[in-house]
């Protein structure tokens, strides 16, 4: 049974619904990322209720545009500003009723309880949800889900960058929960079999259905780590890194550090955020992998011992993360166009600094988990125009077996959530490989 189905046949799970309401408040009212709100938001809940609370919050955020359109359809006038609790209770009720297979009586009654004691608001929540119980299916069928669940500025920027049909395919991919992808230290075939996973062409393992990740075989012994298949690709662009010195900038929580270390390189990993360094250390310790870890600004990264530069530098720059909406639907509602502009400035600064740490003849790989060209193609074009020491080293389709659709005409990597559709999609990533002359 999935976490979302737990309370489908009864009206228990009210603590989980209260927790989901608080999570929505944190994301939509206080603009906190969902991941950062989960630890506090789910504390005090038992295992299945934790899953149910998370499933409700994620479903509301994934379908927010559709849910708010259904709500608007049922209201004569917009809800008052002081009806924030009722609004979120309604969103949760609609999510359960329309998208989570929760029995209608349970979805309606629990939302009425959730909205508070004010009689008028209880009547309103009851009336809206009962009406949607009758008319919701037809209203839903007439909705443009991909468009409604995508903020307008994102829709426009993806249409401008990739064309409208691809923008729609991207938005459609966001409607479905992403599978679980794992990177393995070694023996991918063996672990695919042990886990009942699909082995993707790039060596990542994929599980469509999964429970608690830490309970899966191989977690305790550090055989694998969670990493979207697309996130594993930038490291591949260095080719064989055995015994090379690789500088990994903006490294935590360490998915790429682990991959570089597992492939036999000597890694120096730089990260600015102390809490995230802790996670990086924990992850490497579990995996039995080593790296030199430096706490500090990537723009002031250390040099190699004799100052001759690293064989390779990876810059996984901080970005808007709009390539990860399948896994983090809150990002769609948290990020704004001005964030992208601000991030572009930081990306330029970090790229210039990273370029100083590459030895002549070495490689610089720049990547972001963003669908925005402003953070990807445009940053690399500006860098190459300004630094004559570097040339793009085009990626060939043969280097990324089974993923040729992610290679652009310029020889960059540009994965989209609609790529590898038959296998369950991949995150949106951009990466460019640059050679220092
Ligand atoms: C996209 S995440 C990195 C993901 C990581 N490379 C992985 O594969 O697991 C970006 C990271 O950059 C860090 N960061 C942001 N600005 C930084 C800076 N100026 N110097 C060092 N780290 C920075 C953030 O704290 C965050 O952990």
Coordinates of C-alpha atoms and ligand atoms in Angstrom, one line a residue:
X1 CA 0.0 0.0 0.0
X2 CA 1.4 3.4 -0.8
X3 CA 1.7 6.1 1.9
X4 CA -0.9 8.1 0.1
X5 CA -3.4 5.3 0.3
X6 CA -3.0 4.8 4.0
X7 CA -6.1 6.7 5.1
X8 CA -8.2 6.0 2.0
X9 CA -10.7 3.9 3.9
X10 CA -11.0 5.7 7.2
X11 CA -10.8 9.1 8.7
X12 CA -7.8 8.5 10.9
X13 CA -4.6 10.2 10.0
X14 CA -5.7 13.6 11.3
X15 CA -2.3 14.3 12.9
X16 CA -0.8 13.7 9.5
X17 CA -3.2 16.1 7.9
X18 CA -2.4 18.8 10.5
X19 CA 1.4 18.2 9.8
X20 CA 0.7 18.5 6.0
X21 CA -1.1 21.8 6.6
X22 CA 1.8 23.2 8.6
X23 CA 4.2 22.1 5.8
X24 CA 2.1 23.9 3.3
X25 CA 2.1 27.0 5.5
X26 CA 5.9 26.8 5.7
X27 CA 6.3 26.5 1.9
X28 CA 3.6 28.7 0.5
X29 CA 3.4 31.4 3.2
X30 CA 6.9 31.5 4.7
X31 CA 8.6 30.4 1.4
X32 CA 10.7 27.7 3.1
X33 CA 11.8 24.7 0.9
X34 CA 9.8 21.6 1.7
X35 CA 12.9 19.5 2.4
X36 CA 14.1 22.0 5.1
X37 CA 10.6 22.0 6.7
X38 CA 10.2 18.2 6.9
X39 CA 12.3 17.4 9.9
X40 CA 10.4 19.7 12.3
X41 CA 7.1 19.3 10.4
X42 CA 7.0 15.5 10.7
X43 CA 8.5 15.2 14.2
X44 CA 6.0 13.5 16.5
X45 CA 4.4 11.4 13.7
X46 CA 4.9 7.6 13.4
X47 CA 6.2 6.0 10.2
X48 CA 3.0 5.6 8.2
X49 CA 1.6 9.0 9.2
X50 CA 4.9 10.6 8.2
X51 CA 4.5 9.1 4.8
X52 CA 0.9 10.2 4.6
X53 CA 1.7 13.8 5.6
X54 CA 4.5 14.0 3.1
X55 CA 2.3 12.5 0.4
X56 CA -0.4 15.1 1.0
X57 CA 2.0 18.0 1.0
X58 CA 3.7 16.8 -2.1
X59 CA 0.5 16.2 -4.0
X60 CA -0.9 19.6 -3.1
X61 CA 2.4 21.2 -4.3
X62 CA 2.5 19.1 -7.5
X63 CA -1.1 19.9 -8.4
X64 CA -1.4 23.4 -6.9
X65 CA -2.5 25.1 -10.1
X66 CA -5.3 22.6 -10.7
X67 CA -6.4 22.6 -7.1
X68 CA -6.6 26.3 -6.9
X69 CA -8.5 26.5 -10.2
X70 CA -11.0 24.0 -8.9
X71 CA -11.3 26.0 -5.7
X72 CA -11.8 29.2 -7.5
X73 CA -14.5 27.6 -9.6
X74 CA -16.5 26.7 -6.5
X75 CA -16.2 30.1 -4.8
X76 CA -18.4 33.1 -5.5
X77 CA -15.7 35.4 -4.3
X78 CA -12.0 34.8 -3.3
X79 CA -11.3 33.6 0.2
X80 CA -10.4 36.4 2.6
X81 CA -6.8 36.9 3.5
X82 CA -7.4 35.8 7.1
X83 CA -8.8 32.4 5.8
X84 CA -5.3 31.0 5.2
X85 CA -6.0 27.9 7.4
X86 CA -9.3 27.2 5.6
X87 CA -7.6 27.6 2.2
X88 CA -4.9 25.1 3.0
X89 CA -7.5 22.7 4.5
X90 CA -9.5 23.0 1.3
X91 CA -6.4 22.3 -0.8
X92 CA -5.7 19.2 1.3
X93 CA -9.3 18.0 0.9
X94 CA -9.2 18.5 -2.8
X95 CA -5.8 16.7 -3.1
X96 CA -7.2 13.7 -1.2
X97 CA -10.5 13.7 -3.1
X98 CA -9.2 14.3 -6.6
X99 CA -5.7 12.9 -6.7
X100 CA -5.1 10.5 -3.8
X101 CA -8.0 8.0 -3.9
X102 CA -9.1 8.9 -0.4
X103 CA -12.8 8.0 0.2
X104 CA -15.0 11.1 -0.3
X105 CA -16.4 11.0 3.3
X106 CA -13.0 10.8 4.8
X107 CA -11.6 13.6 2.6
X108 CA -14.5 15.9 3.3
X109 CA -14.9 15.2 7.1
X110 CA -11.2 15.5 7.8
X111 CA -10.9 18.8 5.9
X112 CA -13.8 20.3 7.8
X113 CA -12.1 19.3 11.1
X114 CA -8.8 20.6 9.8
X115 CA -10.2 24.1 9.0
X116 CA -10.9 25.0 12.6
X117 CA -14.0 25.9 14.7
X118 CA -15.5 28.8 12.8
X119 CA -18.9 27.7 11.7
X120 CA -19.0 29.7 8.5
X121 CA -15.7 28.3 7.3
X122 CA -16.7 24.7 8.2
X123 CA -19.8 25.1 6.2
X124 CA -17.9 26.5 3.3
X125 CA -15.3 23.7 3.3
X126 CA -18.0 21.1 3.5
X127 CA -20.0 22.7 0.6
X128 CA -17.0 23.1 -1.7
X129 CA -15.8 19.5 -1.2
X130 CA -19.2 18.0 -1.5
X131 CA -19.7 19.9 -4.7
X132 CA -16.4 18.7 -6.1
X133 CA -17.3 15.1 -5.0
X134 CA -20.2 15.4 -7.5
X135 CA -18.7 17.6 -10.3
X136 CA -14.9 17.3 -9.7
X137 CA -14.2 14.5 -12.2
X138 CA -15.8 16.4 -15.1
X139 CA -14.0 19.7 -14.1
X140 CA -10.7 17.8 -13.9
X141 CA -11.1 16.3 -17.3
X142 CA -11.5 19.8 -18.8
X143 CA -8.4 21.2 -17.1
X144 CA -5.0 21.7 -18.8
X145 CA -3.0 20.1 -16.0
X146 CA 0.5 20.7 -17.5
X147 CA -0.2 24.4 -18.0
X148 CA -2.1 25.0 -14.7
X149 CA 0.6 23.4 -12.5
X150 CA 3.4 25.4 -14.1
X151 CA 4.0 29.1 -13.1
X152 CA 3.6 31.3 -16.1
X153 CA 7.2 32.6 -16.1
X154 CA 8.6 29.0 -16.2
X155 CA 6.2 28.1 -19.0
X156 CA 7.3 31.1 -21.0
X157 CA 11.0 30.5 -20.5
X158 CA 10.8 26.8 -21.4
X159 CA 8.7 27.6 -24.5
X160 CA 11.3 30.2 -25.5
X161 CA 14.2 27.8 -24.9
X162 CA 12.8 24.5 -26.1
X163 CA 9.6 25.3 -28.1
X164 CA 6.1 25.0 -26.8
X165 CA 5.6 21.2 -27.4
X166 CA 8.7 20.4 -25.4
X167 CA 7.7 22.8 -22.6
X168 CA 4.4 20.9 -22.4
X169 CA 6.3 17.6 -22.3
X170 CA 8.5 18.9 -19.5
X171 CA 5.4 20.1 -17.5
X172 CA 3.6 16.8 -18.1
X173 CA 6.7 14.9 -16.7
X174 CA 6.3 16.9 -13.5
X175 CA 2.9 15.5 -12.9
X176 CA 4.3 12.1 -11.9
X177 CA 6.4 11.2 -8.9
X178 CA 10.0 10.4 -10.0
X179 CA 11.4 6.9 -9.5
X180 CA 14.2 6.2 -7.1
X181 CA 17.6 6.3 -8.8
X182 CA 20.8 4.9 -7.2
X183 CA 24.4 5.1 -8.1
X184 CA 26.5 2.1 -7.1
X185 CA 30.1 1.9 -6.0
X186 CA 30.6 -1.3 -7.9
X187 CA 28.8 -4.4 -9.4
X188 CA 25.8 -2.6 -10.8
X189 CA 24.4 -5.9 -12.2
X190 CA 24.6 -7.7 -8.9
X191 CA 22.8 -4.8 -7.1
X192 CA 20.2 -4.4 -9.8
X193 CA 19.3 -8.1 -9.1
X194 CA 19.4 -7.8 -5.3
X195 CA 17.2 -4.7 -5.4
X196 CA 14.9 -5.8 -8.2
X197 CA 15.9 -2.6 -10.0
X198 CA 16.3 -1.7 -13.7
X199 CA 19.9 -1.1 -14.8
X200 CA 19.9 2.1 -16.9
X201 CA 22.4 2.5 -19.8
X202 CA 24.6 4.8 -17.8
X203 CA 25.0 2.4 -14.9
X204 CA 22.4 3.9 -12.6
X205 CA 19.8 1.6 -10.9
X206 CA 16.1 2.5 -11.0
X207 CA 13.3 1.5 -8.7
X208 CA 9.8 2.5 -9.6
X209 CA 8.3 1.4 -6.3
X210 CA 10.2 1.7 -3.0
X211 CA 9.5 2.1 0.7
X212 CA 12.0 3.4 3.2
X213 CA 15.3 4.0 1.4
X214 CA 17.4 3.2 4.5
X215 CA 15.7 -0.2 4.8
X216 CA 16.8 -1.3 1.3
X217 CA 19.5 -4.0 0.9
X218 CA 22.9 -2.4 0.5
X219 CA 22.2 0.8 2.3
X220 CA 23.8 -0.1 5.7
X221 CA 26.9 -1.6 4.0
X222 CA 27.3 1.5 1.8
X223 CA 26.9 -0.2 -1.6
X224 CA 25.0 2.7 -3.2
X225 CA 23.6 6.2 -2.7
X226 CA 20.6 8.0 -4.0
X227 CA 21.3 10.1 -7.1
X228 CA 19.2 10.9 -10.1
X229 CA 20.6 9.3 -13.3
X230 CA 21.0 12.7 -14.8
X231 CA 23.0 14.0 -11.8
X232 CA 25.5 11.2 -12.3
X233 CA 26.2 12.2 -15.9
X234 CA 28.5 15.3 -15.4
X235 CA 31.1 13.2 -13.6
X236 CA 31.2 10.8 -16.7
X237 CA 32.3 13.8 -18.8
X238 CA 35.8 13.6 -17.2
X239 CA 36.3 10.2 -18.8
X240 CA 38.6 7.9 -16.8
X241 CA 39.6 9.7 -13.6
X242 CA 41.6 6.9 -11.9
X243 CA 44.5 8.5 -10.0
X244 CA 43.7 12.0 -11.2
X245 CA 43.4 15.0 -8.9
X246 CA 39.8 16.3 -9.1
X247 CA 38.5 19.4 -7.4
X248 CA 34.8 19.2 -6.7
X249 CA 33.3 22.6 -6.0
X250 CA 30.0 23.1 -4.2
X251 CA 30.1 19.5 -3.2
X252 CA 27.4 18.7 -0.5
X253 CA 25.6 16.4 0.0
X254 CA 28.3 14.6 -2.0
X255 CA 26.6 12.6 -4.7
X256 CA 29.2 13.6 -7.3
X257 CA 32.1 13.5 -4.8
X258 CA 31.2 9.9 -4.1
X259 CA 31.1 9.0 -7.8
X260 CA 34.4 10.6 -8.5
X261 CA 36.0 8.9 -5.5
X262 CA 34.4 5.6 -6.4
X263 CA 36.0 5.9 -9.8
X264 CA 39.5 6.1 -8.2
X265 CA 40.3 9.8 -8.3
X266 CA 41.9 11.8 -5.5
X267 CA 39.1 14.3 -4.7
X268 CA 39.2 17.6 -2.9
X269 CA 35.6 18.7 -2.1
X270 CA 34.7 22.3 -1.3
X271 CA 31.5 23.3 0.4
X272 CA 30.4 26.5 2.2
X273 CA 27.5 25.3 4.3
X274 CA 28.5 23.7 7.6
X275 CA 25.3 21.6 8.0
X276 CA 25.7 20.2 4.5
X277 CA 29.4 19.4 5.1
X278 CA 28.1 17.2 8.0
X279 CA 25.9 15.3 5.6
X280 CA 28.7 15.0 3.1
X281 CA 30.9 13.5 5.8
X282 CA 28.2 11.1 6.9
X283 CA 27.5 10.0 3.3
X284 CA 31.2 9.4 2.5
X285 CA 31.7 7.5 5.8
X286 CA 28.7 5.2 5.1
X287 CA 30.0 4.5 1.6
X288 CA 33.6 3.9 2.8
X289 CA 34.9 6.5 0.4
X290 CA 37.4 9.3 1.1
X291 CA 37.9 12.8 0.0
X292 CA 39.7 15.8 1.3
X293 CA 36.9 18.1 2.5
X294 CA 37.4 21.8 2.7
X295 CA 34.9 24.1 4.4
X296 CA 34.8 27.4 2.6
X297 CA 33.9 29.5 -0.4
X298 CA 34.4 27.7 -3.8
X299 CA 35.7 31.0 -5.1
X300 CA 38.6 30.7 -2.8
X301 CA 39.3 27.0 -3.3
X302 CA 42.7 25.6 -2.4
X303 CA 45.4 25.0 -5.0
X304 CA 47.1 21.6 -5.4
X305 CA 50.1 21.0 -3.2
X306 CA 52.6 22.3 -5.8
X307 CA 50.3 24.8 -7.3
X308 CA 50.3 23.2 -10.8
X309 CA 46.5 22.9 -11.0
X310 CA 44.0 20.1 -10.9
X311 CA 43.5 17.6 -13.7
X312 CA 39.8 18.3 -13.5
X313 CA 37.5 20.7 -11.8
X314 CA 33.8 20.1 -11.4
X315 CA 31.6 23.1 -10.6
X316 CA 28.1 22.0 -9.6
X317 CA 26.9 25.5 -9.1
X318 CA 24.1 26.7 -6.8
X319 CA 21.1 27.2 -9.1
X320 CA 17.3 27.6 -9.2
X321 CA 16.9 23.7 -9.3
X322 CA 14.1 23.9 -11.8
X323 CA 15.3 20.7 -13.3
X324 CA 14.2 18.8 -10.2
X325 CA 10.5 19.6 -10.0
X326 CA 9.5 16.0 -10.3
X327 CA 11.2 15.4 -6.9
X328 CA 10.7 18.9 -5.5
X329 CA 7.4 20.4 -6.7
X330 CA 7.7 23.2 -4.1
X331 CA 10.6 24.7 -6.2
X332 CA 8.0 25.8 -8.8
X333 CA 6.3 28.0 -6.3
X334 CA 9.3 29.2 -4.4
X335 CA 11.6 30.4 -7.2
X336 CA 11.1 33.7 -9.1
X337 CA 12.7 35.1 -12.2
X338 CA 14.8 37.5 -10.0
X339 CA 16.3 34.5 -8.2
X340 CA 17.6 33.3 -11.6
X341 CA 19.2 36.6 -12.3
X342 CA 20.9 36.7 -8.9
X343 CA 22.1 33.1 -9.3
X344 CA 23.5 33.9 -12.7
X345 CA 25.9 36.5 -11.1
X346 CA 27.1 34.0 -8.6
X347 CA 27.5 31.3 -11.3
X348 CA 29.7 33.7 -13.3
X349 CA 31.9 34.5 -10.3
X350 CA 32.3 30.8 -9.4
X351 CA 33.0 29.8 -13.0
X352 CA 35.8 32.4 -13.2
X353 CA 37.3 31.2 -10.0
X354 CA 37.0 27.5 -10.9
X355 CA 38.9 28.2 -14.2
X356 CA 41.9 29.3 -12.2
X357 CA 42.3 25.9 -10.6
X358 CA 42.5 23.8 -13.7
X359 CA 46.0 22.8 -15.0
X360 CA 46.9 23.7 -18.6
X361 CA 45.4 20.8 -20.6
X362 CA 42.9 19.9 -17.9
X363 CA 39.1 19.8 -17.9
X364 CA 36.5 22.1 -16.3
X365 CA 33.0 20.7 -16.1
X366 CA 30.3 23.2 -15.3
X367 CA 26.8 21.9 -14.4
X368 CA 23.5 23.0 -12.9
X369 CA 20.2 21.1 -12.2
X370 CA 18.3 23.9 -13.8
X371 CA 16.2 24.1 -17.0
X372 CA 16.9 27.8 -17.3
X373 CA 19.2 28.7 -20.2
X374 CA 20.3 31.8 -18.2
X375 CA 22.0 29.5 -15.7
X376 CA 23.3 27.0 -18.3
X377 CA 24.1 27.8 -21.9
X378 CA 24.2 31.5 -21.4
X379 CA 26.7 31.3 -18.5
X380 CA 29.1 29.1 -20.5
X381 CA 28.8 31.3 -23.6
X382 CA 29.7 34.4 -21.5
X383 CA 32.6 32.6 -19.9
X384 CA 34.0 31.3 -23.2
X385 CA 33.7 34.8 -24.7
X386 CA 35.7 36.3 -21.9
X387 CA 38.4 33.6 -21.3
X388 CA 40.5 32.7 -24.4
X389 CA 42.4 30.0 -22.4
X390 CA 39.3 27.7 -22.7
X391 CA 37.6 25.8 -25.5
X392 CA 34.4 23.7 -25.4
X393 CA 35.3 20.1 -25.7
X394 CA 32.1 18.7 -27.3
X395 CA 30.4 15.8 -25.7
X396 CA 29.6 13.0 -28.2
X397 CA 26.5 10.8 -28.1
X398 CA 28.7 7.7 -27.9
X399 CA 29.9 8.9 -24.5
X400 CA 26.4 8.7 -23.0
X401 CA 25.0 5.4 -24.2
X402 CA 21.2 5.3 -24.3
X403 CA 21.0 9.0 -23.6
X404 CA 21.9 10.5 -26.9
X405 CA 18.9 12.8 -26.8
X406 CA 20.6 14.7 -23.9
X407 CA 23.5 15.8 -26.2
X408 CA 23.0 19.2 -27.9
X409 CA 24.2 20.3 -31.3
X410 CA 26.9 22.4 -29.5
X411 CA 28.1 19.3 -27.7
X412 CA 26.7 20.1 -24.3
X413 CA 24.6 17.9 -22.0
X414 CA 21.0 19.2 -21.7
X415 CA 18.7 16.6 -20.1
X416 CA 15.0 17.3 -19.7
X417 CA 12.5 15.6 -17.4
X418 CA 10.7 14.3 -20.6
X419 CA 13.9 12.5 -21.8
X420 CA 14.0 8.7 -21.2
X421 CA 10.2 8.9 -21.0
X422 CA 9.7 5.2 -21.5
X423 CA 12.0 4.5 -18.6
X424 CA 10.4 7.0 -16.2
X425 CA 12.2 10.3 -17.1
X426 CA 15.3 12.0 -15.7
X427 CA 16.0 15.3 -14.0
X428 CA 16.7 18.4 -16.0
X429 CA 20.5 19.1 -16.0
X430 CA 22.9 21.2 -18.0
X431 CA 26.6 20.5 -18.3
X432 CA 29.4 21.8 -20.5
X433 CA 32.9 20.3 -20.8
X434 CA 35.6 22.9 -21.3
X435 CA 39.3 22.2 -22.0
X436 CA 42.0 24.6 -20.8
X437 CA 44.5 25.1 -23.5
Ligands
LIG1 C1 23.7 21.9 -6.4 S1 24.2 21.7 -4.7 C2 25.6 20.6 -4.9 C3 25.2 19.1 -5.0 C4 26.4 18.2 -5.0 N1 27.4 18.6 -5.9 C5 26.1 16.8 -5.2 O1 26.2 16.2 -6.2 O2 25.6 16.1 -4.2 C6 25.1 23.2 -4.5 C7 25.9 23.3 -3.2 O3 26.7 24.4 -3.3 C8 26.9 25.0 -2.0 N2 27.4 26.3 -2.3 C9 26.7 27.4 -2.7 N3 27.5 28.5 -2.8 C10 28.7 28.0 -2.5 C11 30.0 28.7 -2.5 N4 30.2 30.0 -2.9 N5 31.1 27.9 -2.2 C12 31.0 26.6 -1.8 N6 29.8 26.0 -1.8 C13 28.7 26.7 -2.2 C14 25.5 24.8 -1.4 O4 25.6 24.9 0.0 C15 25.1 23.4 -1.9 O5 25.5 22.5 -1.0

